[in-house]
Each structure stands twice: as structure tokens, then as C-alpha cells.
Coordinates of C-alpha atoms in Angstrom, one line a residue:
G1 CA 292.5 197.8 69.7
A2 CA 288.9 196.6 69.7
A3 CA 287.3 200.1 70.1
P4 CA 286.8 200.8 66.3
F5 CA 284.9 197.4 66.1
Q6 CA 282.2 198.3 68.5
A7 CA 280.0 199.9 65.8
V8 CA 276.7 198.4 64.7
L9 CA 276.2 197.9 61.0
S10 CA 273.0 197.2 59.0
R11 CA 272.8 194.2 56.7
E12 CA 272.8 196.5 53.7
D13 CA 276.1 198.2 54.6
L14 CA 278.4 196.1 52.5
P15 CA 281.0 198.9 52.1
G16 CA 281.0 199.2 55.9
G17 CA 281.5 195.5 56.3
R18 CA 284.4 195.6 53.8
R19 CA 286.0 198.5 55.6
C20 CA 285.9 196.5 58.9
V21 CA 287.5 193.5 57.3
E22 CA 290.3 195.5 55.7
A23 CA 290.9 197.6 58.8
L24 CA 291.3 194.4 60.9
A25 CA 293.6 192.9 58.3
R26 CA 295.8 196.0 58.5
L27 CA 295.7 195.8 62.3
K28 CA 296.8 192.2 62.3
L29 CA 299.4 192.5 59.5
P30 CA 300.6 196.2 59.4
D31 CA 302.6 197.6 56.5
E32 CA 306.2 196.9 57.3
A33 CA 307.4 199.3 54.6
S34 CA 305.9 202.3 56.4
M35 CA 307.6 201.5 59.7
A36 CA 310.6 203.3 61.3
P37 CA 313.5 201.0 62.2
R38 CA 312.7 200.9 65.9
E39 CA 309.0 200.2 65.2
L40 CA 309.9 197.5 62.7
A41 CA 312.2 195.8 65.2
C42 CA 309.4 195.8 67.8
W43 CA 306.9 194.4 65.3
H44 CA 309.2 191.6 64.2
E45 CA 309.6 190.6 67.9
N46 CA 305.8 190.6 68.3
K47 CA 305.3 188.8 65.0
R48 CA 307.5 185.9 66.2
T49 CA 305.4 185.6 69.4
I50 CA 302.2 185.6 67.4
E51 CA 303.6 183.0 65.0
N52 CA 304.5 180.7 67.9
S53 CA 301.0 181.1 69.3
L54 CA 299.5 180.3 66.0
K55 CA 301.7 177.2 65.6
T56 CA 300.4 176.0 69.0
L57 CA 296.8 176.7 67.8
S58 CA 297.5 174.7 64.7
G59 CA 298.6 171.7 66.7
Q60 CA 295.4 172.0 68.8
I61 CA 293.3 172.2 65.6
Y62 CA 294.7 169.1 64.0
S63 CA 294.7 167.0 67.2
A64 CA 290.9 167.5 67.6
R65 CA 289.7 165.2 64.8
A66 CA 286.0 164.6 64.2
R67 CA 285.0 167.8 66.1
I68 CA 284.1 169.9 63.1
V69 CA 280.4 169.3 63.1
Y70 CA 280.2 169.9 66.9
E71 CA 282.1 173.2 66.5
I72 CA 279.8 174.3 63.7
I73 CA 276.8 173.6 66.0
Q74 CA 278.6 175.5 68.8
N75 CA 279.2 178.4 66.4
A76 CA 275.5 178.5 65.5
D77 CA 274.6 178.5 69.2
D78 CA 276.9 181.5 69.8
C79 CA 274.9 183.6 67.3
S80 CA 272.0 185.9 68.1
Y81 CA 268.5 185.2 66.8
D82 CA 265.5 187.5 66.2
A83 CA 263.0 186.4 68.9
E84 CA 260.3 188.7 67.4
S85 CA 260.4 186.9 64.0
G86 CA 258.5 184.0 65.4
E87 CA 261.0 181.6 63.8
P88 CA 263.0 179.3 66.1
P89 CA 266.7 179.1 65.6
Q90 CA 267.5 176.8 62.6
L91 CA 270.8 175.2 61.5
H92 CA 271.3 173.3 58.3
I93 CA 274.5 171.4 57.5
E94 CA 275.3 169.8 54.1
C95 CA 278.4 167.8 53.4
S96 CA 279.4 166.5 49.9
D97 CA 282.6 165.8 48.1
E98 CA 282.7 169.4 47.0
A99 CA 282.2 171.3 50.2
L100 CA 280.9 171.3 53.8
C101 CA 278.3 174.1 54.0
S102 CA 276.3 175.2 57.0
W103 CA 273.8 178.0 57.3
H104 CA 271.4 179.3 60.0
N105 CA 268.9 182.1 60.5
E106 CA 270.9 184.3 62.9
R107 CA 270.6 188.0 63.0
G108 CA 274.0 188.5 61.4
F109 CA 277.6 189.3 62.2
Q110 CA 278.6 192.6 63.7
P111 CA 282.1 194.1 63.8
K112 CA 282.7 192.9 67.4
D113 CA 282.0 189.3 66.3
L114 CA 284.5 189.7 63.4
Y115 CA 287.1 191.0 65.9
A116 CA 286.5 188.2 68.3
M117 CA 286.7 185.5 65.6
C118 CA 290.1 186.9 64.6
Q119 CA 291.6 186.4 68.0
V120 CA 293.1 183.4 69.7
G121 CA 291.3 182.4 72.8
E122 CA 288.9 185.4 72.8
S123 CA 285.1 185.6 72.3
S124 CA 282.5 188.3 72.0
K125 CA 280.1 186.2 74.2
P126 CA 280.0 187.2 77.8
A127 CA 280.5 184.8 80.7
G128 CA 277.1 183.4 81.9
S129 CA 275.5 183.9 78.5
G130 CA 274.3 180.3 78.4
K131 CA 276.3 179.6 75.3
I132 CA 277.9 176.2 74.9
G133 CA 281.3 177.6 73.9
R134 CA 283.3 180.7 74.5
K135 CA 286.9 179.8 73.8
G136 CA 287.2 181.7 70.5
I137 CA 289.0 178.9 68.7
G138 CA 286.2 176.5 67.9
F139 CA 285.5 177.8 64.4
K140 CA 289.1 177.3 63.5
S141 CA 288.6 173.6 63.5
V142 CA 287.4 173.9 59.9
F143 CA 291.0 174.4 58.9
Q144 CA 291.2 170.6 59.1
I145 CA 289.3 170.4 55.8
S146 CA 289.8 173.8 54.2
D147 CA 292.7 176.2 53.6
A148 CA 290.4 179.1 53.1
P149 CA 287.0 178.7 54.9
M150 CA 284.5 181.4 54.0
L151 CA 281.9 183.1 56.1
V152 CA 279.0 185.1 54.7
S153 CA 276.7 187.1 57.1
P154 CA 275.6 190.4 55.7
P155 CA 277.2 192.9 55.7
F156 CA 280.2 190.6 55.9
Q157 CA 281.7 188.2 53.3
F158 CA 285.2 187.1 54.0
C159 CA 287.5 184.1 54.3
F160 CA 290.6 183.1 56.3
D161 CA 293.1 182.4 53.5
T162 CA 296.1 180.3 54.7
V163 CA 297.3 179.9 51.2
A164 CA 297.9 183.6 50.6
R165 CA 298.8 184.6 54.2
G166 CA 300.4 181.4 55.6
I167 CA 299.8 180.8 59.3
F168 CA 298.5 184.3 59.7
G169 CA 295.5 183.2 57.7
Y170 CA 294.1 181.7 60.9
I171 CA 293.5 185.2 62.3
V172 CA 293.7 187.7 59.3
P173 CA 290.4 188.0 57.3
S174 CA 290.3 188.5 53.6
W175 CA 287.3 190.2 51.9
V176 CA 285.6 188.0 49.2
D177 CA 284.0 190.0 46.4
A178 CA 282.0 187.2 44.9
P179 CA 281.1 184.5 47.5
A180 CA 279.0 182.6 45.0
D181 CA 282.1 181.8 43.0
F182 CA 283.4 179.7 45.9
V183 CA 280.4 177.5 46.6
P184 CA 279.2 174.5 44.6
P185 CA 276.9 175.6 41.7
R186 CA 273.8 173.8 43.1
L187 CA 274.1 175.8 46.4
R188 CA 274.5 179.3 44.7
P189 CA 270.8 180.0 44.7
L190 CA 270.6 179.2 48.4
L191 CA 273.5 181.6 49.1
C192 CA 271.8 184.4 47.1
G193 CA 268.6 183.8 49.0
L194 CA 270.4 184.0 52.4
V195 CA 272.3 187.1 51.4
G196 CA 269.3 188.9 49.9
G197 CA 266.6 187.6 52.2
A198 CA 265.5 188.3 55.7
G199 CA 267.6 185.6 57.3
S200 CA 271.4 185.5 57.5
G201 CA 273.7 182.7 56.5
G202 CA 276.8 181.6 58.4

């Protein structure tokens, strides 16, 4: 359930962020080898249902062409910003042959945001929040152009790896030890600044 993901983590708590990512991965894809026969049969039935839902999601993702930039803007709008910093919300998007990168000065991910992002049709944003999107699937539009989109927002750094996890990669996060290895070299200083500075990067 979502209860363990209601904690609040500081930007510096990288081990805590990793524990959340790995705990959610185990929740989404439990260890079948440790299951009793009856439990395993129930899981296989549930797994087929989840796979069918993800196939439906996949069809929705790939039928919504040319929406990626809009969904990135929506994702930034869903974030929380520090009103006391004196800085207005900022979003930067850069597209090249190497990668599509976006970053903004949001407060940073929390476990509840990670949990919501790994659902289908669920969001951590309450109704009436004034946000432009609450469907919980918008970010997944990036799978049109990436098979392992990465998100860095201290204390979190993870990707959704559809190469390693197949269709479950849409909802199962994978921790990334060295995010800088997966961005174009010219953008690595920017990533280091976002991770180490006062602002967060999405």
C-alpha cells in the first residue's frame, strides 16, 4: 500500500530515496521464488491483469503523438515550488539529437510523488488544486522517445527501464547510481549544479 510512502525526506537523504525506489520496485514486482504455491497463483492472476492494463496504457501513449512537450509542462505545473525563495517557477526544455532534457526549480520529489508516478491513472495532486493535469499518466508520454526515461530530484534519481523490465518498466522504478553517465556530456555540469544546488531538477 501507499502508507510507507507518506514520509518526508530531505534533499540530502540519498540512501532514503534509494530505499523508497527499491521498496516500490519490490512492491510492484515481488520475488516469485519466495512465494507459496497459492500466493504465486494469485500473483500470476494479478500480474496478467496488470499487464493488460499496461498494454492499454501503451496504446494510449503511442496514439498521443506530439504531446510530449505539453506533458512536460504539465509535469512541471504539478510540482511544488518554494514561495519564500523569491524566485518564480521556472521551466527549461532543451531538445537535441542526443536527448530531450527538461529541468525546473521545484522543491523536489517526495515518496508520495514517486508512488503516484508509478501508478496508472493516479496522482498525488488533490482535486481542486488548480493543477492542469491529474491523470497520473502524462509523464509516461516520454516513452514515445525513450525506453528508459530518467528523473533526478534529490533525494531521488531513478529511471523507468522498459528494456530490463519489459512492459512493467512503465510503473517499476529502477535506481540510477550515476545519473551524469546518462545525459549528454555538455549537460553534465548543469545536472551536477541542479543536484548539488538549492534548486531541484526534474
